[in-house]
Coordinates of C-alpha atoms and ligand atoms in Angstrom, one line a residue:
M1 CA -154.5 62.5 37.1
R2 CA -157.7 60.8 38.8
R3 CA -160.7 63.0 39.4
L4 CA -161.9 62.8 43.0
E5 CA -165.4 61.4 42.9
S6 CA -167.8 63.4 43.6
K7 CA -168.9 61.7 47.0
S8 CA -164.9 62.0 47.8
L9 CA -165.7 66.3 47.3
V10 CA -168.8 66.2 49.0
L11 CA -167.2 64.6 52.7
L12 CA -163.8 67.1 51.5
H13 CA -165.9 70.2 51.9
H14 CA -167.0 68.7 55.0
H15 CA -164.2 68.3 56.7
L16 CA -162.7 72.0 55.3
K17 CA -165.7 72.9 57.3
A18 CA -164.7 70.8 61.1
L19 CA -161.6 72.8 60.7
R20 CA -163.2 75.7 59.8
L21 CA -160.9 76.7 56.5
P22 CA -164.2 78.2 54.2
T23 CA -161.3 79.7 51.0
F24 CA -159.8 76.4 51.4
G25 CA -164.2 75.3 50.7
T26 CA -164.9 77.6 48.1
E27 CA -161.5 78.3 46.4
C28 CA -159.9 74.7 45.8
E29 CA -162.0 73.4 42.9
A30 CA -161.3 76.5 40.9
F31 CA -157.6 76.6 42.4
A32 CA -157.4 72.6 41.6
A33 CA -158.5 73.8 37.6
R34 CA -155.9 76.0 37.5
A35 CA -152.8 74.6 39.1
A36 CA -153.5 71.1 36.3
H37 CA -153.9 73.4 33.8
D38 CA -150.8 75.9 35.1
N39 CA -148.6 72.4 35.4
A40 CA -148.0 73.1 39.6
D41 CA -147.1 70.5 42.1
H42 CA -149.4 69.8 45.0
L43 CA -147.3 72.0 47.5
T44 CA -147.3 75.1 45.0
Y45 CA -151.2 74.2 45.0
L46 CA -150.9 74.4 48.8
L47 CA -149.5 77.2 49.2
H48 CA -152.1 79.6 46.9
L49 CA -155.1 78.0 48.6
S50 CA -153.0 78.7 52.4
E51 CA -152.8 82.2 50.7
A52 CA -156.1 82.9 49.9
E53 CA -157.6 81.5 52.6
L54 CA -154.7 84.0 55.3
L55 CA -155.9 87.0 53.5
E56 CA -160.0 86.1 53.0
R57 CA -159.4 85.6 57.3
E58 CA -157.5 88.9 57.7
R59 CA -160.0 90.5 55.0
K60 CA -162.7 89.4 57.5
A61 CA -161.0 90.0 60.6
A62 CA -160.4 94.2 59.4
E63 CA -163.9 94.2 58.6
R64 CA -164.9 93.4 61.8
R65 CA -162.6 95.5 63.2
L66 CA -164.2 98.1 61.3
K67 CA -167.6 97.4 61.6
A68 CA -166.8 96.7 66.0
A69 CA -165.4 100.8 65.5
R70 CA -169.0 102.3 64.7
F71 CA -167.8 104.7 62.6
P72 CA -171.0 107.1 61.8
V73 CA -170.0 107.1 58.8
L74 CA -166.5 106.0 56.8
K75 CA -164.3 108.5 55.7
S76 CA -160.9 107.7 54.1
L77 CA -157.8 109.3 54.3
E78 CA -157.3 109.3 50.6
S79 CA -160.9 111.2 49.9
F80 CA -159.5 114.7 52.3
D81 CA -158.5 117.6 50.1
F82 CA -155.1 118.5 51.3
A83 CA -155.1 121.1 50.0
A84 CA -158.0 122.5 51.1
R85 CA -156.7 122.7 54.4
P86 CA -153.4 123.8 54.6
S87 CA -153.1 124.1 57.9
V88 CA -153.0 120.1 58.2
N89 CA -150.0 118.7 58.0
R90 CA -150.1 115.6 55.6
V91 CA -147.1 114.9 56.6
L92 CA -148.1 114.4 59.6
V93 CA -151.4 112.7 58.8
A94 CA -149.7 110.6 57.2
E95 CA -147.3 108.9 59.9
L96 CA -150.5 109.5 62.7
A97 CA -152.0 106.9 59.8
R98 CA -148.6 104.0 60.2
G99 CA -150.4 103.4 63.6
A100 CA -147.3 104.0 65.3
F101 CA -148.3 106.6 67.7
I102 CA -151.5 103.6 69.1
D103 CA -148.1 101.6 69.9
A104 CA -146.5 104.2 71.8
R105 CA -150.4 105.0 73.7
E106 CA -149.9 108.6 72.5
N107 CA -152.9 110.4 71.8
V108 CA -154.3 112.7 68.8
L109 CA -156.2 115.4 69.0
L110 CA -157.9 117.6 66.7
V111 CA -159.2 121.1 67.3
G112 CA -160.9 123.0 64.7
N113 CA -164.4 125.2 63.8
P114 CA -167.3 123.1 62.5
G115 CA -166.9 122.1 59.0
T116 CA -163.2 121.9 58.6
G117 CA -162.3 118.3 58.7
K118 CA -161.9 116.5 61.9
T119 CA -164.9 114.3 61.8
H120 CA -162.8 113.0 58.9
L121 CA -159.4 112.6 59.7
A122 CA -159.8 111.2 62.8
I123 CA -162.7 108.3 61.4
G124 CA -160.0 108.6 58.4
L125 CA -157.4 107.8 60.6
A126 CA -158.9 105.1 62.7
A127 CA -159.7 102.7 60.1
A128 CA -156.2 102.7 58.5
A129 CA -155.7 101.6 62.0
C130 CA -158.7 99.5 62.6
S131 CA -156.6 98.0 58.8
K132 CA -153.6 97.4 60.4
G133 CA -155.5 95.0 63.2
Y134 CA -156.3 97.5 66.2
R135 CA -158.8 96.8 67.7
V136 CA -160.9 100.3 67.8
R137 CA -164.1 102.9 68.9
F138 CA -165.5 105.9 67.4
Y139 CA -167.9 107.5 70.0
R140 CA -169.6 111.3 69.8
V141 CA -169.0 112.5 73.6
T142 CA -172.6 113.1 73.5
E143 CA -173.0 109.7 73.2
L144 CA -170.7 108.1 75.9
V145 CA -171.0 109.9 78.1
T146 CA -175.3 109.0 77.7
L147 CA -174.1 105.4 78.1
L148 CA -171.5 105.8 80.9
I149 CA -174.6 107.3 82.4
E150 CA -176.9 104.4 82.0
A151 CA -173.8 102.1 82.6
R152 CA -173.8 103.3 86.3
D153 CA -177.5 103.4 86.3
E154 CA -177.8 100.6 85.8
R155 CA -175.1 98.5 87.6
A156 CA -173.5 98.0 84.6
L157 CA -169.7 100.5 84.4
L158 CA -167.3 98.0 85.2
G159 CA -168.2 95.9 82.1
L160 CA -168.3 99.2 80.0
K161 CA -165.5 99.8 81.5
G162 CA -163.6 96.7 81.0
R163 CA -165.0 96.7 76.9
L164 CA -163.0 100.3 76.5
A165 CA -160.1 98.9 78.0
K166 CA -159.6 95.8 75.2
L167 CA -159.4 99.1 72.5
D168 CA -156.2 100.1 71.3
L169 CA -158.0 103.4 70.3
L170 CA -161.0 105.1 71.8
V171 CA -162.0 107.8 69.7
L172 CA -164.3 110.9 71.0
D173 CA -165.4 113.0 68.8
E174 CA -167.4 116.6 69.5
F175 CA -165.8 117.5 72.8
G176 CA -167.3 120.4 72.9
Y177 CA -171.1 118.9 72.9
V178 CA -170.5 117.4 75.9
P179 CA -173.4 118.3 78.6
A180 CA -172.2 119.9 81.6
S181 CA -173.4 117.7 84.3
K182 CA -171.2 117.3 86.7
V183 CA -171.9 113.5 87.4
G184 CA -171.4 113.4 83.2
A185 CA -167.8 115.6 83.7
E186 CA -167.0 112.7 85.9
L187 CA -167.6 109.7 84.1
L188 CA -165.6 111.5 81.2
F189 CA -162.7 112.2 83.3
D190 CA -162.8 108.7 84.2
V191 CA -162.5 107.0 81.3
V192 CA -159.5 109.8 79.8
S193 CA -157.0 109.3 82.9
T194 CA -157.9 105.2 82.7
A195 CA -157.1 105.2 78.8
Y196 CA -154.2 107.5 80.3
E197 CA -150.4 105.5 78.8
R198 CA -152.4 102.7 77.8
T199 CA -155.1 103.1 75.8
S200 CA -154.5 105.7 72.5
L201 CA -157.5 108.6 72.8
M202 CA -158.1 110.4 69.6
V203 CA -160.7 113.4 70.4
T204 CA -162.1 116.6 68.0
T205 CA -163.0 119.0 69.4
N206 CA -164.2 122.8 68.4
L207 CA -163.5 124.3 71.8
P208 CA -160.5 126.3 72.4
F209 CA -159.1 124.9 75.6
D210 CA -159.7 128.1 77.4
H211 CA -163.2 127.0 76.8
W212 CA -162.6 123.5 77.7
T213 CA -163.4 124.7 81.5
E214 CA -167.1 125.0 81.0
V215 CA -167.8 122.2 79.1
L216 CA -166.4 119.9 81.9
G217 CA -167.9 123.1 84.5
S218 CA -164.8 122.4 87.2
E219 CA -160.6 124.2 86.9
R220 CA -159.5 121.3 88.4
L221 CA -161.2 118.3 86.2
T222 CA -159.7 121.3 83.2
G223 CA -156.9 120.9 83.9
A224 CA -156.4 117.3 84.4
T225 CA -158.2 115.8 81.2
L226 CA -156.4 118.3 78.9
D227 CA -153.1 117.6 81.6
R228 CA -153.5 113.8 80.8
L229 CA -154.6 114.4 77.3
T230 CA -152.0 116.2 76.3
H231 CA -149.1 114.7 77.6
R232 CA -147.8 113.1 74.6
C233 CA -149.9 113.7 72.0
Q234 CA -150.4 115.1 68.4
I235 CA -152.2 118.3 67.7
I236 CA -153.9 118.8 64.3
E237 CA -155.6 121.9 63.7
T238 CA -157.9 122.8 61.2
K239 CA -158.6 126.2 60.3
G240 CA -160.7 128.4 58.8
E241 CA -163.8 128.0 56.9
S242 CA -166.0 125.0 56.5
Y243 CA -165.6 122.4 53.8
R244 CA -169.5 122.9 52.8
L245 CA -170.0 125.9 53.1
K246 CA -166.7 127.2 51.0
D247 CA -169.2 127.4 48.0
A248 CA -170.9 129.8 49.5
K249 CA -173.0 131.1 46.3
V250 CA -174.0 127.3 45.6
F251 CA -175.2 127.6 49.0
Q252 CA -176.4 131.0 49.5
N253 CA -178.9 129.6 46.5
L254 CA -179.8 126.2 47.1
A255 CA -181.3 127.8 50.8
T256 CA -183.0 129.9 48.0
S257 CA -184.1 127.3 45.8
R258 CA -185.6 124.6 47.8
K259 CA -188.7 127.4 48.6
K260 CA -189.0 127.6 45.3
D261 CA -191.7 125.5 42.7
V262 CA -190.4 123.6 40.8
D263 CA -190.6 125.0 36.9
E264 CA -188.2 127.5 38.5
R265 CA -185.7 125.7 39.9
A266 CA -185.1 123.9 37.2
A267 CA -184.6 126.9 35.1
E268 CA -182.4 128.0 37.4
E269 CA -180.8 125.2 37.7
E270 CA -179.8 125.5 34.0
F271 CA -178.0 128.6 35.1
N272 CA -176.6 127.8 37.5
L273 CA -173.0 127.1 38.1
R274 CA -173.9 123.4 39.9
K275 CA -176.7 121.3 41.4
P276 CA -176.5 121.1 44.8
T277 CA -175.4 118.1 46.0
D278 CA -176.8 115.9 48.7
D279 CA -173.3 117.6 51.1
D280 CA -175.2 120.8 49.8
Y281 CA -178.0 119.8 51.7
V282 CA -176.6 118.6 55.2
A283 CA -175.0 122.1 55.2
L284 CA -178.0 123.5 54.9
G285 CA -178.9 120.7 57.8
E286 CA -175.4 121.8 59.8
L287 CA -176.0 125.5 58.9
R288 CA -179.3 125.8 59.9
Q289 CA -178.8 123.8 63.2
Q290 CA -176.3 126.4 64.3
E291 CA -178.5 129.4 63.2
A292 CA -180.6 127.5 65.7
V293 CA -178.1 127.6 68.8
A294 CA -176.9 130.9 68.6
A295 CA -180.7 131.8 67.8
T296 CA -181.9 130.4 71.8
R297 CA -178.8 131.0 73.4
H298 CA -180.6 134.9 73.2
L299 CA -183.8 133.2 74.6
G300 CA -181.7 131.6 77.5
L301 CA -180.3 128.6 76.5
R302 CA -176.9 127.5 76.7
P303 CA -176.2 125.1 73.5
Q304 CA -175.9 121.5 75.6
D305 CA -179.5 122.2 76.5
V306 CA -180.5 122.5 72.9
H307 CA -181.1 118.8 71.3
F308 CA -181.5 118.0 67.6
L309 CA -182.7 115.3 66.5
G310 CA -181.6 115.5 62.9
F311 CA -184.3 114.4 61.2
P312 CA -185.7 115.1 57.7
D313 CA -186.9 118.0 56.5
G314 CA -190.1 117.6 54.1
G315 CA -190.2 114.2 55.8
L316 CA -192.3 113.8 58.5
A317 CA -194.9 113.2 57.2
E318 CA -194.1 109.7 55.0
L319 CA -192.3 108.4 58.1
W320 CA -195.6 108.2 59.9
R321 CA -198.2 107.6 56.6
A322 CA -195.6 104.8 55.1
H323 CA -192.2 104.6 57.5
W324 CA -193.7 103.6 60.1
L325 CA -191.5 100.0 60.8
R326 CA -187.5 99.8 61.8
T327 CA -188.4 97.6 58.3
Q328 CA -188.3 100.6 56.0
P329 CA -186.2 103.9 57.2
Y330 CA -186.9 106.6 54.8
T331 CA -184.2 107.9 52.1
S332 CA -184.5 112.0 52.3
P333 CA -183.8 113.1 48.9
Y334 CA -182.2 115.8 49.1
T335 CA -179.8 114.7 51.6
R336 CA -179.8 111.1 50.2
E337 CA -179.6 109.7 54.6
E338 CA -181.9 107.6 56.4
S339 CA -179.9 108.7 59.4
P340 CA -179.0 111.9 61.1
P341 CA -175.9 112.1 58.8
Y342 CA -176.3 115.8 61.2
P343 CA -173.0 116.6 64.6
G344 CA -174.9 116.3 68.3
A345 CA -177.8 114.5 66.7
V346 CA -179.4 112.8 69.7
N347 CA -179.5 109.5 68.8
P348 CA -177.0 109.4 65.4
D349 CA -178.2 105.6 64.8
A350 CA -181.7 106.1 64.6
D351 CA -183.5 105.4 61.1
Y352 CA -185.9 107.3 59.8
D353 CA -188.6 105.9 59.7
G354 CA -191.9 106.4 62.9
M355 CA -190.9 104.6 65.2
D356 CA -186.9 105.7 65.9
L357 CA -188.8 108.3 65.6
T358 CA -191.3 108.7 68.5
S359 CA -188.0 107.2 70.5
V360 CA -185.9 109.7 70.0
I361 CA -188.4 111.6 71.0
A362 CA -189.4 109.8 74.4
R363 CA -185.8 109.0 75.2
V364 CA -184.6 113.3 74.9
L365 CA -188.7 113.7 76.9
E366 CA -187.3 111.2 79.7
D367 CA -184.3 112.9 80.2
F368 CA -185.9 116.3 81.1
R369 CA -189.3 115.5 82.7
P370 CA -190.9 118.4 80.9
T371 CA -193.9 119.9 83.5
V372 CA -194.8 121.5 80.2
V373 CA -194.3 120.8 76.2
V374 CA -195.2 123.1 73.2
I375 CA -195.9 122.2 70.0
P376 CA -196.9 123.1 66.8
H377 CA -200.9 123.6 66.8
P378 CA -202.4 120.0 64.5
Y379 CA -204.6 121.7 62.5
D380 CA -201.2 124.0 60.7
R381 CA -201.3 123.8 56.8
H382 CA -196.9 122.5 57.0
P383 CA -196.4 118.9 56.9
D384 CA -193.1 118.9 59.7
H385 CA -195.2 121.1 61.7
V386 CA -198.4 118.5 62.1
H387 CA -196.5 115.8 61.9
T388 CA -194.2 116.4 64.6
T389 CA -196.6 116.6 66.8
Y390 CA -198.2 113.8 66.3
F391 CA -195.3 112.1 66.4
V392 CA -194.3 114.4 70.3
T393 CA -198.3 113.6 70.8
E394 CA -197.1 109.8 70.8
A395 CA -194.4 109.6 72.9
V396 CA -195.9 112.0 75.2
Q397 CA -198.6 109.2 75.7
H398 CA -196.7 106.1 75.4
L399 CA -194.6 108.4 78.9
R400 CA -197.9 108.9 80.5
G401 CA -199.0 105.3 80.3
R402 CA -195.3 104.4 82.3
G403 CA -196.2 107.1 84.5
V404 CA -192.9 109.1 83.4
L405 CA -194.6 112.1 82.7
S406 CA -197.2 113.4 84.5
P407 CA -201.1 112.9 83.4
T408 CA -201.8 116.7 84.4
L409 CA -198.6 118.0 81.8
T410 CA -199.2 121.4 80.0
V411 CA -198.9 120.8 76.8
L412 CA -199.1 124.6 74.3
T413 CA -199.7 124.4 71.0
Y414 CA -199.0 127.3 68.8
L415 CA -199.1 127.9 65.1
V416 CA -196.6 128.6 61.8
H417 CA -198.6 127.5 58.8
F418 CA -202.4 128.9 58.6
P419 CA -204.0 130.9 56.2
S420 CA -204.1 134.3 56.9
W421 CA -201.9 134.1 59.7
P422 CA -200.1 135.7 61.3
A423 CA -202.5 138.6 60.5
K424 CA -200.7 141.5 59.7
R425 CA -203.4 144.4 62.0
G426 CA -201.8 147.8 62.7
P427 CA -197.8 147.7 62.9
L428 CA -195.2 145.4 62.9
F429 CA -194.9 145.2 66.4
D430 CA -198.5 144.7 67.8
R431 CA -200.6 141.6 68.9
F432 CA -201.7 139.3 68.1
L433 CA -204.6 138.0 68.1
P434 CA -206.8 135.4 68.4
I435 CA -207.0 132.8 65.3
A436 CA -210.5 132.9 64.0
G437 CA -211.7 129.7 61.9
L438 CA -209.4 126.9 63.6
P439 CA -212.2 124.9 65.6
D440 CA -210.9 122.6 69.2
S441 CA -208.4 125.2 70.6
A442 CA -208.3 127.8 74.0
W443 CA -206.0 130.0 72.7
V444 CA -204.0 131.7 76.1
E445 CA -202.3 135.0 75.1
T446 CA -198.5 136.1 77.3
E447 CA -198.0 138.9 77.0
L448 CA -193.5 140.1 76.6
T449 CA -191.3 142.5 78.3
P450 CA -189.2 145.1 75.9
E451 CA -186.7 142.7 77.2
E452 CA -188.4 139.9 76.0
L453 CA -189.2 141.6 72.8
T454 CA -185.3 142.3 72.4
A455 CA -184.0 139.2 73.0
K456 CA -186.4 137.7 70.4
R457 CA -185.7 140.1 67.7
A458 CA -181.6 138.9 68.6
A459 CA -183.2 135.2 67.8
L460 CA -184.9 135.9 65.3
E461 CA -182.0 138.0 63.4
E462 CA -180.0 134.6 63.5
Y463 CA -181.2 132.7 60.9
R464 CA -180.0 134.8 58.3
S465 CA -180.5 131.5 56.1
Q466 CA -184.6 131.5 56.4
L467 CA -184.7 135.6 56.6
E468 CA -183.6 135.3 52.8
V469 CA -186.2 133.1 52.3
M470 CA -189.2 134.7 53.8
N471 CA -187.7 137.6 55.5
G472 CA -191.4 139.5 56.1
F473 CA -193.3 135.9 57.5
L474 CA -190.5 135.5 59.5
R475 CA -190.8 139.4 60.6
S476 CA -195.1 139.0 61.3
F477 CA -193.8 137.0 64.3
L478 CA -192.4 139.8 66.1
C479 CA -195.8 141.1 68.0
R480 CA -195.7 142.5 71.5
N481 CA -197.4 139.1 72.6
E482 CA -197.0 135.5 72.3
I483 CA -200.6 133.0 72.1
F484 CA -200.8 129.4 72.8
A485 CA -203.8 127.2 71.5
T486 CA -204.9 124.5 74.7
L487 CA -206.6 121.2 72.6
D488 CA -209.3 119.5 73.6
A489 CA -208.1 116.6 75.0
N490 CA -209.8 114.2 72.7
V491 CA -208.0 115.7 69.7
L492 CA -204.7 114.6 71.4
S493 CA -205.6 111.1 72.3
R494 CA -207.1 110.2 69.5
I495 CA -204.3 111.3 67.5
A496 CA -202.6 109.3 69.7
S497 CA -204.9 105.8 68.9
I498 CA -203.6 106.0 65.3
H499 CA -200.3 104.0 65.3
Ligands
LIG501 P1 -165.1 119.0 61.6 O1 -166.1 117.3 62.2 O2 -164.6 119.3 61.6 O3 -167.3 119.6 62.0 P2 -165.9 117.3 59.4 O4 -164.9 116.3 58.8 O5 -168.0 116.5 59.7 O6 -165.8 118.6 60.3 O7 -166.2 117.5 57.8 C1 -167.0 118.0 57.0 C2 -168.1 117.6 55.6 O8 -166.8 118.3 55.1 C3 -167.2 116.1 55.6 O9 -168.9 115.3 54.8 C4 -166.1 116.1 55.1 O10 -166.1 114.5 54.7 C5 -166.0 116.9 54.4 N1 -164.3 117.9 54.7 C6 -164.6 118.3 54.8 N2 -163.0 119.1 55.2 C7 -162.6 118.3 53.9 C8 -161.0 118.0 53.1 N3 -160.1 119.1 53.6 N4 -161.7 116.7 51.9 C9 -162.8 116.6 52.0 N5 -163.5 117.1 52.4 C10 -163.5 117.1 53.6
LIG502 MG1 -167.1 116.7 63.1

């Protein structure tokens, strides 16, 4: 057979490009060689080549849909351990994975405690839908509510709702974390009712139905939302213990071993059942979040008013020092994550870099507009504490510059790690005394009422994972008073001028 001249080959590639047949372009020569070898006729050659083009096109489209769905992580149904979660009906999940519920505009509700695999199943099912050609978008509910409110303020609500209306499946993860603002609840309800019988919804929640009023605020709205959601709906209950925390032994050991020195830890690991995995570390973070929510509840805060940024333990100094720019996020040596892996993080899309951390902090401050900010003392000996203060100061300075925060904003600092602090003088519940040897600080004091002290003690008791590691140290903070330092203004402005 006569071969195509190389000049004509160039022309062929040009035509294929103009016709938008990229796989023809990359494969035509290899396929031609194979056809010659197999003695295949021209039509068979063309058939194989066009099949390859089609397959590649479908693969790319599925990839695009998967990307457009914006899953926080990719999880598959294959990696779901059904044996560990007997309440989940495997047959039902397999049936849902075929996607017929989407054609029928039915909803799926996944209900269960934290860590029981709701998000995993939701992502697995939604990813299966993507590969079947459905248009899917995943949102954490807090994220969607924020977007809706922003869009409304910027008069872009119609556009956002238009984009939502184009979806086949809308995943709403973590219904329990919805802020109780009336506007937010109404906008969310609007999304649910617009989707009704047009777009399938997949909702995960750890809230039993009788708690939904707390989230949505009004009986009427709750009733109407539940009505729309559960009409033509499959419910999957993930009953039982958290999947990640089920190996309590490894877990406890992990909490302890984080604080031990390296030799001891190595020795311990040698005798241990298994080394902590990245997932164990994420689980520890999640547990500490849950403990913090329980603790702050004793102090009168509602869970929806507690925000977690989800930045890496032991990594803040590195973010400040060598991972400031977005080009090079920091990887946590523990969780192996480059961005917050925790449910309900303020911005799960932020990366572990200084700029992103500063902007996440600024966002929280801008939303709340505080008149008092309480941060660690910048001369604390713990790098995470110190750098928390650096980042907050940076964000505050920026917002002051924009006139969002007042120049008279009060900044108070507290001390945790410092030599011979808290000074254990007298009985446990005595007073804190101002710390000698800490320059640039003026101390202010507030006396706790007996009820406040009781609440503080109850809050402290919630930090079980921490009490195991540093019981005595934590309890030494149970004093009758609290002391805070105000800093010389020069110190803070110096900090903010570094970057
Ligand atoms: P939830 O959304 O219910 O809080 P997740 O789906 O986030 O829980 O699960 C927590 C972690 O445990 C995830 O990493 C998830 O992949 C894993 N996981 C949970 N259940 C299972 C399971 N049955 N099989 C495999 N991994 C699971
Ligand atoms: Mg979840």
